[in-house]
CSV table of C-alpha atoms in Angstrom, one decimal:
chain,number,residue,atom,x,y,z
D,101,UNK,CA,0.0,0.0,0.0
D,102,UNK,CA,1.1,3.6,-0.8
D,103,UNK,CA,1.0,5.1,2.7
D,104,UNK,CA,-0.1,9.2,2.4
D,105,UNK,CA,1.7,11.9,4.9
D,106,UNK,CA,0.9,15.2,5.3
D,107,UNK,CA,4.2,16.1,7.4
D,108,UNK,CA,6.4,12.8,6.9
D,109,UNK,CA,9.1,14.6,8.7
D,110,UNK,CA,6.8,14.6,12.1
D,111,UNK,CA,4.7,11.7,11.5
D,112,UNK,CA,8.1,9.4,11.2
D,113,UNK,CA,10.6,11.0,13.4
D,114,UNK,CA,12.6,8.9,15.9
D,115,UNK,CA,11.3,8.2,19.1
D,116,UNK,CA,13.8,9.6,21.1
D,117,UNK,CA,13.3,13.2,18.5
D,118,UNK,CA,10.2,12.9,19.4
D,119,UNK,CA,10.1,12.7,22.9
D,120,UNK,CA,12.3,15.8,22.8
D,121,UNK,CA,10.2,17.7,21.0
D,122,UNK,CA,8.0,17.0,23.6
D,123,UNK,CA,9.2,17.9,26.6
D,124,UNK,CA,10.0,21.5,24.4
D,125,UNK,CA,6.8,21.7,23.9
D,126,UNK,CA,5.5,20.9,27.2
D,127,UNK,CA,8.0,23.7,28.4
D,128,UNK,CA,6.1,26.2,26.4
D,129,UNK,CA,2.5,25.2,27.3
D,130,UNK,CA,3.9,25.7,30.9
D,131,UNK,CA,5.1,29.4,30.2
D,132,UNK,CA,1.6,29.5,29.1
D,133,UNK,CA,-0.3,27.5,32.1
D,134,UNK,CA,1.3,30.3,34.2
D,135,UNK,CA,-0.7,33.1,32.7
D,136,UNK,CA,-3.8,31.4,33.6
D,137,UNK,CA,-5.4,32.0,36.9
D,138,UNK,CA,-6.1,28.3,37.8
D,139,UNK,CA,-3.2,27.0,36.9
D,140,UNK,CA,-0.7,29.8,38.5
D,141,UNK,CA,-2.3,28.9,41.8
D,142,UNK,CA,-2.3,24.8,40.9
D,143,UNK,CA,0.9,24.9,39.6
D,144,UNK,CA,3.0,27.2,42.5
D,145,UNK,CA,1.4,24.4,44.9
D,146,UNK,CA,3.0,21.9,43.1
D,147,UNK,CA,6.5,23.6,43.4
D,148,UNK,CA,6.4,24.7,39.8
D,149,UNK,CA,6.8,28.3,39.1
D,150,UNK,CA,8.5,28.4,35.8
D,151,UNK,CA,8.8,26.6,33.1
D,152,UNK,CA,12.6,25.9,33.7
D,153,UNK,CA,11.5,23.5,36.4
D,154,UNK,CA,10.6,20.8,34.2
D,155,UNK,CA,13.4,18.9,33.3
D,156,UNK,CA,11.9,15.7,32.0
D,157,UNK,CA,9.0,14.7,30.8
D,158,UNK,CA,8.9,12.6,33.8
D,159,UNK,CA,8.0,15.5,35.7
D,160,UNK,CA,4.7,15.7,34.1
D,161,UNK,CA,3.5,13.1,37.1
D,162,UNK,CA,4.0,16.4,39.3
D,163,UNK,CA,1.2,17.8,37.8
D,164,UNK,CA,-2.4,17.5,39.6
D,165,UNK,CA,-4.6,16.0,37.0
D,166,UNK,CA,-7.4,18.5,35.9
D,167,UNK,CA,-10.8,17.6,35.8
D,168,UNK,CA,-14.3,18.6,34.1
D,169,UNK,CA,-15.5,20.4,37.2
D,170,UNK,CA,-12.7,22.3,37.3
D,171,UNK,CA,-13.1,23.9,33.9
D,172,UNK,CA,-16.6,24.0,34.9
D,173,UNK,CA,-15.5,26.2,38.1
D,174,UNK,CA,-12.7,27.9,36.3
D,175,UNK,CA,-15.6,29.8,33.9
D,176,UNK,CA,-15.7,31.6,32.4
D,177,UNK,CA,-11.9,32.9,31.9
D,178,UNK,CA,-10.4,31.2,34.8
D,179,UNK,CA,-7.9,28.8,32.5
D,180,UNK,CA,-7.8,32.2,29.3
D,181,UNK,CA,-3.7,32.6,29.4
D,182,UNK,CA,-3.9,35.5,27.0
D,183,UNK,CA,-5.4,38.1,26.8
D,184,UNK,CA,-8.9,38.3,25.6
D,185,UNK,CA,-8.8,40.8,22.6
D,186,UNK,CA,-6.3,37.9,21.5
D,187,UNK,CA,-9.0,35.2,21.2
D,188,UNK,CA,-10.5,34.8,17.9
D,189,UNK,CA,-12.8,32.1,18.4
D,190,UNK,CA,-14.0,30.1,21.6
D,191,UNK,CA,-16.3,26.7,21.4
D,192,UNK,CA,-18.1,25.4,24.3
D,193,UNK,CA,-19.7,22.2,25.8
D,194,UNK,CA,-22.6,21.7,28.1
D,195,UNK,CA,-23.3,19.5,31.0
D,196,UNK,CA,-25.8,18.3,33.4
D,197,UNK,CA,-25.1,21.3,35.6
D,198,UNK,CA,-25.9,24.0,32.8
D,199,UNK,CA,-22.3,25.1,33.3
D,200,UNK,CA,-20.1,25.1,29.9
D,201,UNK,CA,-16.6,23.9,29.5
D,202,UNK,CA,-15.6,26.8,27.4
D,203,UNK,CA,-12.4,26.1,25.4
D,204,UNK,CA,-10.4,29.8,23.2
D,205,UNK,CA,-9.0,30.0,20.5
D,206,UNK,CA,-5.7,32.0,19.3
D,207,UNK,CA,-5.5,32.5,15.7
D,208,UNK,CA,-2.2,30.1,15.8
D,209,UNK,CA,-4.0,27.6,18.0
D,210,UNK,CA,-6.8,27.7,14.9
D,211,UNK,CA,-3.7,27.0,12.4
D,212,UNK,CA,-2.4,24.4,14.5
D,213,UNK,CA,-5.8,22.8,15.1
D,214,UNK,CA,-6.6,22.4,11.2
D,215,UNK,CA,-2.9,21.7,10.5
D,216,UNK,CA,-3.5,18.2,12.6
D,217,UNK,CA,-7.1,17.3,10.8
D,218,UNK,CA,-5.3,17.7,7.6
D,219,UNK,CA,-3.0,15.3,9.1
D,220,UNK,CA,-5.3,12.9,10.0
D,221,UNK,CA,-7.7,13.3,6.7
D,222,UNK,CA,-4.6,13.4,3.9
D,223,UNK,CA,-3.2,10.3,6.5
D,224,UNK,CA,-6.8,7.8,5.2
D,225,UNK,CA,-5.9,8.3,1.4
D,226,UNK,CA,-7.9,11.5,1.0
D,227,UNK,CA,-6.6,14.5,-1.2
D,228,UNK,CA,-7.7,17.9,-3.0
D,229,UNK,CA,-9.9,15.9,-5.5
D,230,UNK,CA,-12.3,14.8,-3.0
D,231,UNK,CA,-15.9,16.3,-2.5
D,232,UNK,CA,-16.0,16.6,1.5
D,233,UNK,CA,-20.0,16.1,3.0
D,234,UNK,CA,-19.5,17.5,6.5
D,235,UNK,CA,-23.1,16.0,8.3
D,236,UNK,CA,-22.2,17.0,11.8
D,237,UNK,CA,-23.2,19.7,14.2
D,238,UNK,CA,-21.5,23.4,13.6
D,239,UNK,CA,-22.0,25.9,16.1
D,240,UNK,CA,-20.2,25.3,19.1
D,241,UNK,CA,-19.5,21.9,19.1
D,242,UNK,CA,-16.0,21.0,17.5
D,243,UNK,CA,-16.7,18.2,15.7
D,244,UNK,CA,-18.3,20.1,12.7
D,245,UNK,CA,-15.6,23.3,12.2
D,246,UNK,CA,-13.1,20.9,13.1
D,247,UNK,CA,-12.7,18.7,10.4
D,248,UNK,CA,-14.8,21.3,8.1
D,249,UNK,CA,-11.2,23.2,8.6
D,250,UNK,CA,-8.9,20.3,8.1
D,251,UNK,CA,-10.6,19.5,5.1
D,252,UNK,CA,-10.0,23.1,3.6
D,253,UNK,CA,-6.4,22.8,5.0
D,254,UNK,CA,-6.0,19.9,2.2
D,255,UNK,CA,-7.8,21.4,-0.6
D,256,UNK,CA,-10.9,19.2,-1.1
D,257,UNK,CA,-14.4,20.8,-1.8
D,258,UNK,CA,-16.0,21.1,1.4
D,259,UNK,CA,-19.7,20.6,1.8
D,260,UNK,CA,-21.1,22.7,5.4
D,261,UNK,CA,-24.1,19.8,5.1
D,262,UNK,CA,-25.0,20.2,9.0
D,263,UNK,CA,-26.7,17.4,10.9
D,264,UNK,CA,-29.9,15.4,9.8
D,265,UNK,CA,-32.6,15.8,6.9
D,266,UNK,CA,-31.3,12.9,5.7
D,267,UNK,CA,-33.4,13.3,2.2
D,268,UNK,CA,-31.2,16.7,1.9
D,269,UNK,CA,-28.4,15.0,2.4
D,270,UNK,CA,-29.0,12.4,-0.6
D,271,UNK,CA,-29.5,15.5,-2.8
D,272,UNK,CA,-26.4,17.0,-2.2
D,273,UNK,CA,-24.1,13.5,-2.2
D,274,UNK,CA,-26.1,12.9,-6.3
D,275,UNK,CA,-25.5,17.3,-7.0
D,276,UNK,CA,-21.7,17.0,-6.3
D,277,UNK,CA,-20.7,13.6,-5.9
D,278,UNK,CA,-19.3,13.4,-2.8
D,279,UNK,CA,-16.5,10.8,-2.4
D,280,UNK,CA,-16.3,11.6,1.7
D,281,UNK,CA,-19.0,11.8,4.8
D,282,UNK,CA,-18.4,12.9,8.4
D,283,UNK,CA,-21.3,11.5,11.2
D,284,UNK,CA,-21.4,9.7,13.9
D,285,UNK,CA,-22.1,6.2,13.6
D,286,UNK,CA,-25.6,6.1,14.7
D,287,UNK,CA,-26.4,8.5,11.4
D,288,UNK,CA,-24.5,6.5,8.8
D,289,UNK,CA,-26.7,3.3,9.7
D,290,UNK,CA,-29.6,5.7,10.0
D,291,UNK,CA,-28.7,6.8,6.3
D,292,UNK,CA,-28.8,2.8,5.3
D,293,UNK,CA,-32.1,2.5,6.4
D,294,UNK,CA,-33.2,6.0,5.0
D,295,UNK,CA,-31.6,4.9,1.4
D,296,UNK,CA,-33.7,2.0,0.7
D,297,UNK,CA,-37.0,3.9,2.0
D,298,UNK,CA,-35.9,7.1,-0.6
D,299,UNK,CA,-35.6,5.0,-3.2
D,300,UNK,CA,-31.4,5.9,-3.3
D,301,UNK,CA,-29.3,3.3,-5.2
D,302,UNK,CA,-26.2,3.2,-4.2
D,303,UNK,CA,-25.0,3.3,-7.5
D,304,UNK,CA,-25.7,6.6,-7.7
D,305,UNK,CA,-23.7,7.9,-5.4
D,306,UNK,CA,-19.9,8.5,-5.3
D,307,UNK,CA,-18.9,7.7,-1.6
D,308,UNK,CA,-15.0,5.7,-1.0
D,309,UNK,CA,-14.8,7.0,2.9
D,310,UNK,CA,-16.3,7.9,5.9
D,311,UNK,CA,-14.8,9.2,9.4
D,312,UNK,CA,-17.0,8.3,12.0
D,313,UNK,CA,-16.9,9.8,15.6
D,314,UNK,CA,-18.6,11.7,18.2
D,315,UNK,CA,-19.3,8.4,20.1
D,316,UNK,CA,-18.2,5.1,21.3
D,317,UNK,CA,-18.9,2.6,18.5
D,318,UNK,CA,-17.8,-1.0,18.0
D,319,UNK,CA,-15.7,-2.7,15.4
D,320,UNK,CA,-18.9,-5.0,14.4
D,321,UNK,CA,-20.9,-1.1,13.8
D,322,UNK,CA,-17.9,-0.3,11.7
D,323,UNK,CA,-18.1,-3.4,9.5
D,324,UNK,CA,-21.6,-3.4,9.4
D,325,UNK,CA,-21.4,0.2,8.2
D,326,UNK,CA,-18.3,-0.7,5.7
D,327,UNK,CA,-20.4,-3.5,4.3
D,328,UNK,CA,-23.9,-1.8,4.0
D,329,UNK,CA,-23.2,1.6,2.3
D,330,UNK,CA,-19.7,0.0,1.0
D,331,UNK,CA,-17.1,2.9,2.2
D,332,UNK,CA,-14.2,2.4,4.2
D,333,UNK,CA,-14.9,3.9,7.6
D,334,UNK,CA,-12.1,5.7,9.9
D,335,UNK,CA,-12.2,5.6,13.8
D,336,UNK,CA,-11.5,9.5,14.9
D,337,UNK,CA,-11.2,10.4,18.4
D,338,UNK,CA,-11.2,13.8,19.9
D,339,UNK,CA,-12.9,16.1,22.9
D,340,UNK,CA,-13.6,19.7,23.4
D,341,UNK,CA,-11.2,20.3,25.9
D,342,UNK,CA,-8.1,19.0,23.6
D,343,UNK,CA,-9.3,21.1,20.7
D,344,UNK,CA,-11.9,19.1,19.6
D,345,UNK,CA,-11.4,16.1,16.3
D,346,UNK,CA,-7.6,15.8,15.9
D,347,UNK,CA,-6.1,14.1,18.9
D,348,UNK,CA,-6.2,10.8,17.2
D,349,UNK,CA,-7.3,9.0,13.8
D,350,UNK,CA,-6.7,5.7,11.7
D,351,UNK,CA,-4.1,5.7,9.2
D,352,UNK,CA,-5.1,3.4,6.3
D,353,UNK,CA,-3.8,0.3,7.8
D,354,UNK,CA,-7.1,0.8,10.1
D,355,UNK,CA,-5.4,-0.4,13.2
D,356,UNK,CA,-6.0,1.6,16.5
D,357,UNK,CA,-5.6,5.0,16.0
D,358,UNK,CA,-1.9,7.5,15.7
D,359,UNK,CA,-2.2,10.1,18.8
D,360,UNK,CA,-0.2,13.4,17.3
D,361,UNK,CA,2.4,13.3,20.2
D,362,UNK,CA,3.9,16.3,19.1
D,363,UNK,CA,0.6,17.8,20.1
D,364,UNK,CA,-0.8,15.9,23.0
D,365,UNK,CA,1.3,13.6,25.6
D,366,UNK,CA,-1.0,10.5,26.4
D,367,UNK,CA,-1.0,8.5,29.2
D,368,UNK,CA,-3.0,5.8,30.9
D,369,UNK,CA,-4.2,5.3,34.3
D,370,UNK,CA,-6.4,3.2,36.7
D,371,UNK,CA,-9.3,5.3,36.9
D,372,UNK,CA,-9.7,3.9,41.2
D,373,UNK,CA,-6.3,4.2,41.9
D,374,UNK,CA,-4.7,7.3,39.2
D,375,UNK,CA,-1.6,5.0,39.0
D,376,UNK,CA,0.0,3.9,35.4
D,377,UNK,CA,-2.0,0.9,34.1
D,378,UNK,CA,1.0,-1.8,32.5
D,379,UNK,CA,2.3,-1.6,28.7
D,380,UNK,CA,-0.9,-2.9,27.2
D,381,UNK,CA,-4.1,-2.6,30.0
D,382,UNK,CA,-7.0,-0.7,29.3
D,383,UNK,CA,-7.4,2.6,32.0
D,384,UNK,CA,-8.4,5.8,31.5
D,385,UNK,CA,-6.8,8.2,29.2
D,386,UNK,CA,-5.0,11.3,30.5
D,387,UNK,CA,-4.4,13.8,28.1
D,388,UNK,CA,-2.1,16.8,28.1
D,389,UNK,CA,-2.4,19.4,25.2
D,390,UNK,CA,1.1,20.9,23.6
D,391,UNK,CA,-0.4,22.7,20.8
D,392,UNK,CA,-2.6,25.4,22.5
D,393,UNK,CA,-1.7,29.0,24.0
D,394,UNK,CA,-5.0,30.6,24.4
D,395,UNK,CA,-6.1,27.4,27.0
D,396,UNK,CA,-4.2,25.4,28.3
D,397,UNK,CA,-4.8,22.1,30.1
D,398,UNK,CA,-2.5,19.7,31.7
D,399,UNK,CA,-3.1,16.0,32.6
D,400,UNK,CA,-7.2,16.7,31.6
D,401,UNK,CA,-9.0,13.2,32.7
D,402,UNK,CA,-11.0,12.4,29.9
D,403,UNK,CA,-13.0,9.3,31.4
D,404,UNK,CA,-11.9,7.5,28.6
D,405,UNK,CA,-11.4,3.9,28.7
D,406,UNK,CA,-8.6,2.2,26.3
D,407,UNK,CA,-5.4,1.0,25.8
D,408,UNK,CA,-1.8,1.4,23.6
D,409,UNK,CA,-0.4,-1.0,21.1
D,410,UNK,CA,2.9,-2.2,21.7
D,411,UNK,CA,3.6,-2.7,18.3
D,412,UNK,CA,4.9,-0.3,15.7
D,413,UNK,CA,2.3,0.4,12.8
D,414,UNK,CA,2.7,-0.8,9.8
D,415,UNK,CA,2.6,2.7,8.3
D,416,UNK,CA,5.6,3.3,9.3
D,417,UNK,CA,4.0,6.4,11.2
D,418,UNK,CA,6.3,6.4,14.9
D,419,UNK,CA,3.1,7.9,17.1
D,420,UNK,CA,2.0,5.3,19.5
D,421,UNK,CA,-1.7,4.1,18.9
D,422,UNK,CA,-4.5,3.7,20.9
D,423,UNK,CA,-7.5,1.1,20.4
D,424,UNK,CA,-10.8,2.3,20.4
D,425,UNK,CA,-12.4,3.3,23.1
D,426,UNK,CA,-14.1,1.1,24.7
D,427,UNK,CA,-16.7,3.0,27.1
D,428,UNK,CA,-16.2,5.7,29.5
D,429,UNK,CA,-15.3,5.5,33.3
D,430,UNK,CA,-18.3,7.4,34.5
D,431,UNK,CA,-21.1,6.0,31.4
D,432,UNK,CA,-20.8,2.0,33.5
D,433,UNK,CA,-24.2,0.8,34.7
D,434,UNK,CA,-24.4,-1.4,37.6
D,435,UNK,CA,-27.7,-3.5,37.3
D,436,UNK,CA,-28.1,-5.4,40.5
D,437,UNK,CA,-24.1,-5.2,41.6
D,438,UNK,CA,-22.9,-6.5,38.2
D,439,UNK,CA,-20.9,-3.7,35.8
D,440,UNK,CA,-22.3,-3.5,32.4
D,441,UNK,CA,-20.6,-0.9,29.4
D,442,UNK,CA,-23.3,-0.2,27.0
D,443,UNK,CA,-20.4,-0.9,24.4
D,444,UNK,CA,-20.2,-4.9,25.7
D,445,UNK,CA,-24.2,-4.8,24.6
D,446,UNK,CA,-23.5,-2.9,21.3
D,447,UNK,CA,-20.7,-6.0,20.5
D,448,UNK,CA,-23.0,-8.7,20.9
D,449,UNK,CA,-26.2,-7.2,19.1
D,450,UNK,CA,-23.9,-5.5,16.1
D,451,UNK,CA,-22.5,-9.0,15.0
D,452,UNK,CA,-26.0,-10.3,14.6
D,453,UNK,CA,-27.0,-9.8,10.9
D,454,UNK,CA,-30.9,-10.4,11.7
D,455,UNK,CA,-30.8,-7.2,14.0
D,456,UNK,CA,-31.2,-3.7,12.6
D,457,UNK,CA,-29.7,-0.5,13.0
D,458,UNK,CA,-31.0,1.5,15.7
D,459,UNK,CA,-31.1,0.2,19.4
D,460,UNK,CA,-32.0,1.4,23.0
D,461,UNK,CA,-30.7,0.5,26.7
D,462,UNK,CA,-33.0,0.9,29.5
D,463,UNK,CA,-32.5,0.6,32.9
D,464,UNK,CA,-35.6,1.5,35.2
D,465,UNK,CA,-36.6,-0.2,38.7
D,466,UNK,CA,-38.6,-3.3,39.4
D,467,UNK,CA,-39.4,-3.4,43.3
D,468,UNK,CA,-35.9,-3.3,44.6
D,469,UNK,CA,-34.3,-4.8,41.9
D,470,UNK,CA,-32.7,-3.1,38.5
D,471,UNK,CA,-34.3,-4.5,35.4
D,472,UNK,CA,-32.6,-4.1,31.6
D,473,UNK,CA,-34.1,-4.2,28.9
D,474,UNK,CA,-32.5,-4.0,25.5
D,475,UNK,CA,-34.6,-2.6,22.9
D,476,UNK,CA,-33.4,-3.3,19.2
D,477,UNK,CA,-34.4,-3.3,15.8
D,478,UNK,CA,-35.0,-6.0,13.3
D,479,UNK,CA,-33.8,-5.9,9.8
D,480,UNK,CA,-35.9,-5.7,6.7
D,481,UNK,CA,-35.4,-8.8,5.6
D,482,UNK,CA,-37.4,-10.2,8.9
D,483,UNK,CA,-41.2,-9.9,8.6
D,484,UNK,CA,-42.7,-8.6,12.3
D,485,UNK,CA,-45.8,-10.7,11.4
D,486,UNK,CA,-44.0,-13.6,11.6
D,487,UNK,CA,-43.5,-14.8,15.3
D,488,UNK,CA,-41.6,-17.9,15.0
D,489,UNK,CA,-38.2,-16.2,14.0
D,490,UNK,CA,-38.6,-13.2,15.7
D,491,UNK,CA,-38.9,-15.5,19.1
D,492,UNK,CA,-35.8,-17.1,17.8
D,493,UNK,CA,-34.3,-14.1,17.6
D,494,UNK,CA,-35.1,-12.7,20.8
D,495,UNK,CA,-33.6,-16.1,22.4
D,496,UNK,CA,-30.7,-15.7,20.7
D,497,UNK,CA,-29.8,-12.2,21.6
D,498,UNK,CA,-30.9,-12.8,25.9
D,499,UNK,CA,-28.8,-16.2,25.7
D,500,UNK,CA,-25.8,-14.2,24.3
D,501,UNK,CA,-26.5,-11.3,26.3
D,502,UNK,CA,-26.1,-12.9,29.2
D,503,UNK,CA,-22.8,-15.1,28.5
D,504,UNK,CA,-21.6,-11.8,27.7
D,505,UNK,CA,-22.7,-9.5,30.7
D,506,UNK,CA,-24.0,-12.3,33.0
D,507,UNK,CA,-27.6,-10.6,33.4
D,508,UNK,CA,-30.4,-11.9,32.1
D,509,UNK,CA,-31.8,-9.0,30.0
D,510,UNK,CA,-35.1,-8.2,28.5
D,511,UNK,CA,-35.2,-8.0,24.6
D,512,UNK,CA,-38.2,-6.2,23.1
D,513,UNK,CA,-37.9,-6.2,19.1
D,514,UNK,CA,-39.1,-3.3,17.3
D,515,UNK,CA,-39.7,-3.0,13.4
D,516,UNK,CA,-36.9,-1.1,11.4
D,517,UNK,CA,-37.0,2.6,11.6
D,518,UNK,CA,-39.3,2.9,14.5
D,519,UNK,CA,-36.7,3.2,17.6
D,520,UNK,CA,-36.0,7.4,17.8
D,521,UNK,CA,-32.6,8.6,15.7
D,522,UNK,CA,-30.7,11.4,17.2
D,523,UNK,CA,-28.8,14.3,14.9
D,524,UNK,CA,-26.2,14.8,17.8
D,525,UNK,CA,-24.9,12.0,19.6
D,526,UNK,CA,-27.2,8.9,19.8
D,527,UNK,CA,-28.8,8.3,23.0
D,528,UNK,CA,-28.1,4.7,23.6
D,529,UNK,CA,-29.0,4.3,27.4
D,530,UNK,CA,-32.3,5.2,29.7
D,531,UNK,CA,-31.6,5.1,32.8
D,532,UNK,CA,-35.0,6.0,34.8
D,533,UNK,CA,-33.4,4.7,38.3
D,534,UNK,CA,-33.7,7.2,41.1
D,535,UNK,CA,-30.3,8.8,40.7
D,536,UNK,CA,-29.3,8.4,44.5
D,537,UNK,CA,-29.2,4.5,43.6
């Protein structure tokens, strides 16, 4: 295969380069950490008062790691390091408490940003003679702007689609035959389903790629995805609080995805304990930015759950990878003392070819026990009038369930396209329990 690089010299530089490019870097963001309010306090308690006192990157693990709430009660400018008629752009993400995390923007930390999507879009075979059909959110959400900007970065028409109308969508992928989608993983099944009921042959249509991200997903959602609209699909993984899309993405080998370490150091950590998880176990990521003056955050605790390979990529590309992710520390249920991921349920129900697209977790309360119930739908090929293999079905997916997550679920079976579809990111669990359970 003829691997593509945006910045070879970067992507393929020594590890021990690298690693010093780092730790320059991570010298820099300091200088900058010390301009902002939060971290001048946080940092002078930690015996750091300039950016001379980190010697090694080892002294990262000085740090205190820096959590959601305390962006939350650093707002609105309490982590701003420059000064505010210096900000160009800010983007924002709300929470249960109706408190935003409220990341800004430089206009070199918006060069930087769309420098490393164009790295990670040029880096799945893509180039200036692709049509680009961005269909996720704008506005202050990253995921749309973000890639919208890497894609301008490598000269391919970019299409502003926006989220949902899925007929809309169609129109525009037939006008100006787009070769390349953006959407979360939930809406490229939803457009499956949405294809056949159009009347939409694939033929039609243009598509090579996708890059799905937003949310969690599992390998089996991928394939299905790769084998019913016939793309190949790209894992990306990014948050608001690192810049947004860009912190990691699949190479075209399609295994685990390149962090930029020249713009984020990554570590892993037992999310009970905040000690280093050994070469190879899943923890929780830890993610410190290197590529951002106008906010910077150090050790952030994403809640992420995954692991690194050990192995060098085949690319020849020298930034470690990470697997998916695989759930998030704080999204685990725990139905009658036993921890469930919704991502273990979306594994099992994915690599079943009778079930559908679309499908809901619901936790609520049955006297004082938790009940589950999985709500999914059926393909088109199965007829809902027909009760002998939809039992079958049903039996199928509680006995596998429950070798998988050892509860005994309940499995309601609902007829394709009837489960709700979100534009954002899909809701996949319910949970009605009282919340002090």
């Amino acid at each position: 295969m003829n691997y593509q690089y945006w910045d070879p010299q970067i992507e393929k530089m020594p590890r021990a380069e690298l690693e010093a490019l780092q730790l320059q870097k991570l010298k820099t963001e300091i200088r900058w950490a010390l301009r902002a309010p939060f971290y001048k306090e946080r940092l002078s308690k930690a015996g750091i008062s300039c950016h001379d006192d980190i010697k090694s990157l080892d002294d990262l693990k000085r740090f205190p790691f820096t959590t959601k709430n305390d962006l939350r009660d650093g707002f609105p400018y309490g982590f701003l390091s420059i000064p505010k008629e210096d900000v160009v752009r800010l983007h924002a993400s709300s929470g249960t408490t109706g408190i935003p995390t409220t990341i800004y923007f430089s206009r070199d930390d918006i060069k930087r940003w769309a420098g490393y999507m164009a790295r990670c879009i040029y880096g799945t075979g893509c180039d200036k003679n692709d049509v680009f059909q961005n269909m996720i959110t704008y506005g202050l959400f990253t995921g749309g702007l973000g890639l919208h900007q890497g894609g301008e970065e490598v000269g391919m028409l970019v299409i502003p689609a926006g989220a949902g109308n899925t007929a809309r969508q169609f129109k525009m992928m037939q006008d100006y035959g787009t070769t390349v989608l953006h959407a979360t993983p939930s809406f490229l099944l939803h457009l499956e389903t949405k294809m056949k009921e159009a009347g939409v042959q694939r033929e039609s249509l243009s598509l090579k790629r996708a890059f799905a991200g937003a949310e969690p997903y599992s390998e089996d959602t991928r394939r299905r995805i790769e084998s019913l609209l016939k793309i190949d699909v790209y894992n990306s993984y990014g948050l608001s609080e690192m810049n947004g899309p860009g912190v990691a993405f699949e190479c075209q080998c399609k295994e685990g995805l390149h962090i930029w370490e020249d713009g984020y150091i990554a570590e892993i950590v037992n999310p009970d304990t905040l000690e280093p998880v050994k070469e190879g176990e899943t923890g929780e990521l830890i993610l410190t930015i290197l590529c951002r003056e106008a906010t910077p955050i150090l050790r952030y605790r994403t809640r992420d759950l995954t692991s690194f390979y050990n192995e060098p990529c085949k690319c020849g590309r020298t930034h470690r990878r990470m697997r998916r992710i695989t759930g998030r520390s704080d999204d685990m249920l725990i139905i009658n003392g036993v921890n469930v991921f919704p991502s273990q349920i979306e594994e099992v129900i994915m690599s079943m070819k009778e079930v559908g697209n679309n499908y809901l977790i619901v936790v609520e309360k049955d006297g004082a026990l938790d009940r589950l119930t999985v709500k999914t739908e059926v393909s088109t090929e199965i007829f809902m009038d027909d009760s002998r293999p939809l039992n079958a079905l049903k039996e199928k997916i509680k006995e596998t369930l429950q070798a998988s997550i050892s509860i005994n679920p309940k499995v309601e079976l609902h007829e394709s396209g009837s489960l709700p579809i979100s534009e954002g990111k899909a809701v996949r669990v319910k949970d009605t329990r009282p919340k002090d359970v």
